[in-house]
Amino acid sequence: MPAAFGKCYDPTGRRYGIPTYPWHFAPTGLATRRQLRAQGLRPGGQPVVAQVMLRHRRRKGGAFVAYLYREDLAKPVRPMTSRKWGALALAMLARRTCPQCRRDAGYVIPPSLGTCVTCAYPEEQRAA
Ligand SMILES: [Zn+2]
């Protein structure tokens, strides 16, 4: 393992306080704020769960850090304010609301499932 990699690799958070991964080596299911935004999501008030670290050899003692959030806890970006958009957002919200757990799933409920994925596959969700 290269030294720089080792310095950035701390999945238990013992060294940095929170789990830390080298740049590009974040576990799946975690995303930076910018990556969430690219998917139309926002952290939605959830705490930072981990960070990715990029060592800068030229920057003195420098390390660039980006915080990671859980994609499954991320919320859709707030809809626009105008009435027209509000009505559309309400319609979208209805389509995203799971009829079983009554929660906003964050995505349109798949007609094939009829419920959100969490309700459809409770076992898989618990194992993940
Ligand atoms: Zn549900």
Tab-separated table of C-alpha atoms and ligand atoms in Angstrom:
chain	number	residue	atom	x	y	z
A	1	MET	CA	0.000	0.000	0.000
A	2	PRO	CA	1.544	3.365	-1.010
A	3	ALA	CA	2.171	5.759	1.860
A	4	ALA	CA	-0.239	8.418	0.588
A	5	PHE	CA	-2.945	5.824	0.263
A	6	GLY	CA	-2.314	4.615	3.790
A	7	LYS	CA	-2.497	8.136	5.183
A	8	CYS	CA	-5.914	8.617	3.649
A	9	TYR	CA	-7.261	5.185	4.441
A	10	ASP	CA	-8.962	5.068	7.821
A	11	PRO	CA	-12.271	3.218	7.472
A	12	THR	CA	-12.754	3.002	11.249
A	13	GLY	CA	-12.161	6.714	11.838
A	14	ARG	CA	-9.523	6.038	14.478
A	15	ARG	CA	-7.070	8.541	13.067
A	16	TYR	CA	-9.392	11.274	11.803
A	17	GLY	CA	-12.476	10.865	13.948
A	18	ILE	CA	-14.721	9.810	11.089
A	19	PRO	CA	-14.201	7.072	8.500
A	20	THR	CA	-11.777	8.353	5.874
A	21	TYR	CA	-11.106	7.004	2.431
A	22	PRO	CA	-8.668	7.983	-0.281
A	23	TRP	CA	-10.058	10.039	-3.139
A	24	HIS	CA	-12.034	7.848	-5.591
A	25	PHE	CA	-12.161	5.025	-3.048
A	26	ALA	CA	-15.322	5.961	-1.212
A	27	PRO	CA	-17.611	2.993	-0.565
A	28	THR	CA	-20.682	2.739	-2.747
A	29	GLY	CA	-23.783	4.314	-1.274
A	30	LEU	CA	-21.828	7.355	-0.087
A	31	ALA	CA	-21.553	10.549	-2.071
A	32	THR	CA	-20.211	14.051	-1.701
A	33	ARG	CA	-22.583	17.009	-1.668
A	34	ARG	CA	-21.608	17.747	-5.243
A	35	GLN	CA	-22.253	14.171	-6.354
A	36	LEU	CA	-25.655	14.255	-4.661
A	37	ARG	CA	-26.462	17.523	-6.415
A	38	ALA	CA	-25.639	15.939	-9.751
A	39	GLN	CA	-28.340	13.400	-8.985
A	40	GLY	CA	-30.815	16.098	-7.958
A	41	LEU	CA	-30.349	15.261	-4.283
A	42	ARG	CA	-29.248	17.113	-1.170
A	43	PRO	CA	-27.971	15.769	2.153
A	44	GLY	CA	-31.278	16.748	3.774
A	45	GLY	CA	-29.968	17.408	7.274
A	46	GLN	CA	-28.248	14.073	7.733
A	47	PRO	CA	-24.887	14.121	9.483
A	48	VAL	CA	-21.616	13.597	7.646
A	49	VAL	CA	-20.833	9.890	7.806
A	50	ALA	CA	-17.365	9.792	6.268
A	51	GLN	CA	-14.882	11.788	4.241
A	52	VAL	CA	-12.628	11.317	1.272
A	53	MET	CA	-9.160	12.759	1.415
A	54	LEU	CA	-6.895	13.943	-1.354
A	55	ARG	CA	-3.274	14.567	-0.399
A	56	HIS	CA	-1.600	17.476	-2.103
A	57	ARG	CA	2.114	16.936	-2.300
A	58	ARG	CA	2.792	20.463	-3.503
A	59	ARG	CA	0.458	22.176	-1.091
A	60	LYS	CA	2.284	22.453	2.208
A	61	GLY	CA	0.880	19.933	4.639
A	62	GLY	CA	-2.127	20.064	2.424
A	63	ALA	CA	-4.930	17.620	2.196
A	64	PHE	CA	-8.221	18.324	0.534
A	65	VAL	CA	-11.196	16.771	2.237
A	66	ALA	CA	-14.747	16.261	1.018
A	67	TYR	CA	-17.516	15.062	3.262
A	68	LEU	CA	-19.598	12.058	2.354
A	69	TYR	CA	-23.311	11.594	2.882
A	70	ARG	CA	-25.486	8.544	2.578
A	71	GLU	CA	-27.263	8.416	-0.749
A	72	ASP	CA	-30.186	6.503	0.745
A	73	LEU	CA	-30.821	9.301	3.262
A	74	ALA	CA	-30.454	12.094	0.730
A	75	LYS	CA	-33.536	14.120	-0.146
A	76	PRO	CA	-34.575	15.605	-3.461
A	77	VAL	CA	-33.548	19.181	-4.037
A	78	ARG	CA	-36.296	21.562	-2.957
A	79	PRO	CA	-38.738	22.324	-5.750
A	80	MET	CA	-39.041	25.791	-7.267
A	81	THR	CA	-41.312	28.319	-5.608
A	82	SER	CA	-43.780	29.348	-8.299
A	83	ARG	CA	-47.309	27.950	-8.074
A	84	LYS	CA	-47.102	26.030	-11.264
A	85	TRP	CA	-43.959	24.294	-10.140
A	86	GLY	CA	-45.496	23.802	-6.708
A	87	ALA	CA	-48.445	21.930	-8.189
A	88	LEU	CA	-46.123	19.822	-10.247
A	89	ALA	CA	-44.005	19.126	-7.198
A	90	LEU	CA	-47.101	18.054	-5.262
A	91	ALA	CA	-48.042	15.659	-8.032
A	92	MET	CA	-44.504	14.329	-8.031
A	93	LEU	CA	-44.568	14.053	-4.241
A	94	ALA	CA	-47.744	11.977	-4.452
A	95	ARG	CA	-46.048	9.666	-6.914
A	96	ARG	CA	-43.024	9.408	-4.651
A	97	THR	CA	-44.998	8.733	-1.470
A	98	CYS	CA	-45.090	5.077	-0.520
A	99	PRO	CA	-48.673	3.900	0.125
A	100	GLN	CA	-47.431	1.468	2.754
A	101	CYS	CA	-45.090	3.495	4.985
A	102	ARG	CA	-46.431	6.922	3.867
A	103	ARG	CA	-42.927	8.273	3.486
A	104	ASP	CA	-41.465	10.240	0.617
A	105	ALA	CA	-39.267	7.596	-0.954
A	106	GLY	CA	-37.249	10.213	-2.825
A	107	TYR	CA	-38.072	8.565	-6.147
A	108	VAL	CA	-41.233	7.659	-8.006
A	109	ILE	CA	-42.720	4.469	-6.541
A	110	PRO	CA	-42.158	1.738	-9.124
A	111	PRO	CA	-45.570	0.536	-10.346
A	112	SER	CA	-44.209	-3.021	-10.422
A	113	LEU	CA	-43.560	-2.906	-6.675
A	114	GLY	CA	-46.454	-0.696	-5.573
A	115	THR	CA	-44.430	0.367	-2.515
A	116	CYS	CA	-41.046	1.885	-1.902
A	117	VAL	CA	-38.028	-0.390	-2.209
A	118	THR	CA	-37.570	-0.423	1.570
A	119	CYS	CA	-41.074	-1.835	2.050
A	120	ALA	CA	-40.753	-4.210	-0.895
A	121	TYR	CA	-37.444	-5.668	0.285
A	122	PRO	CA	-37.182	-5.163	4.057
A	123	GLU	CA	-34.630	-7.967	4.413
A	124	GLU	CA	-32.163	-6.541	1.907
A	125	GLN	CA	-32.434	-3.086	3.429
A	126	ARG	CA	-31.604	-4.383	6.889
A	127	ALA	CA	-28.619	-6.324	5.636
A	128	ALA	CA	-27.192	-3.356	3.746
B	1	ZN	ZN	-42.521	2.214	2.056
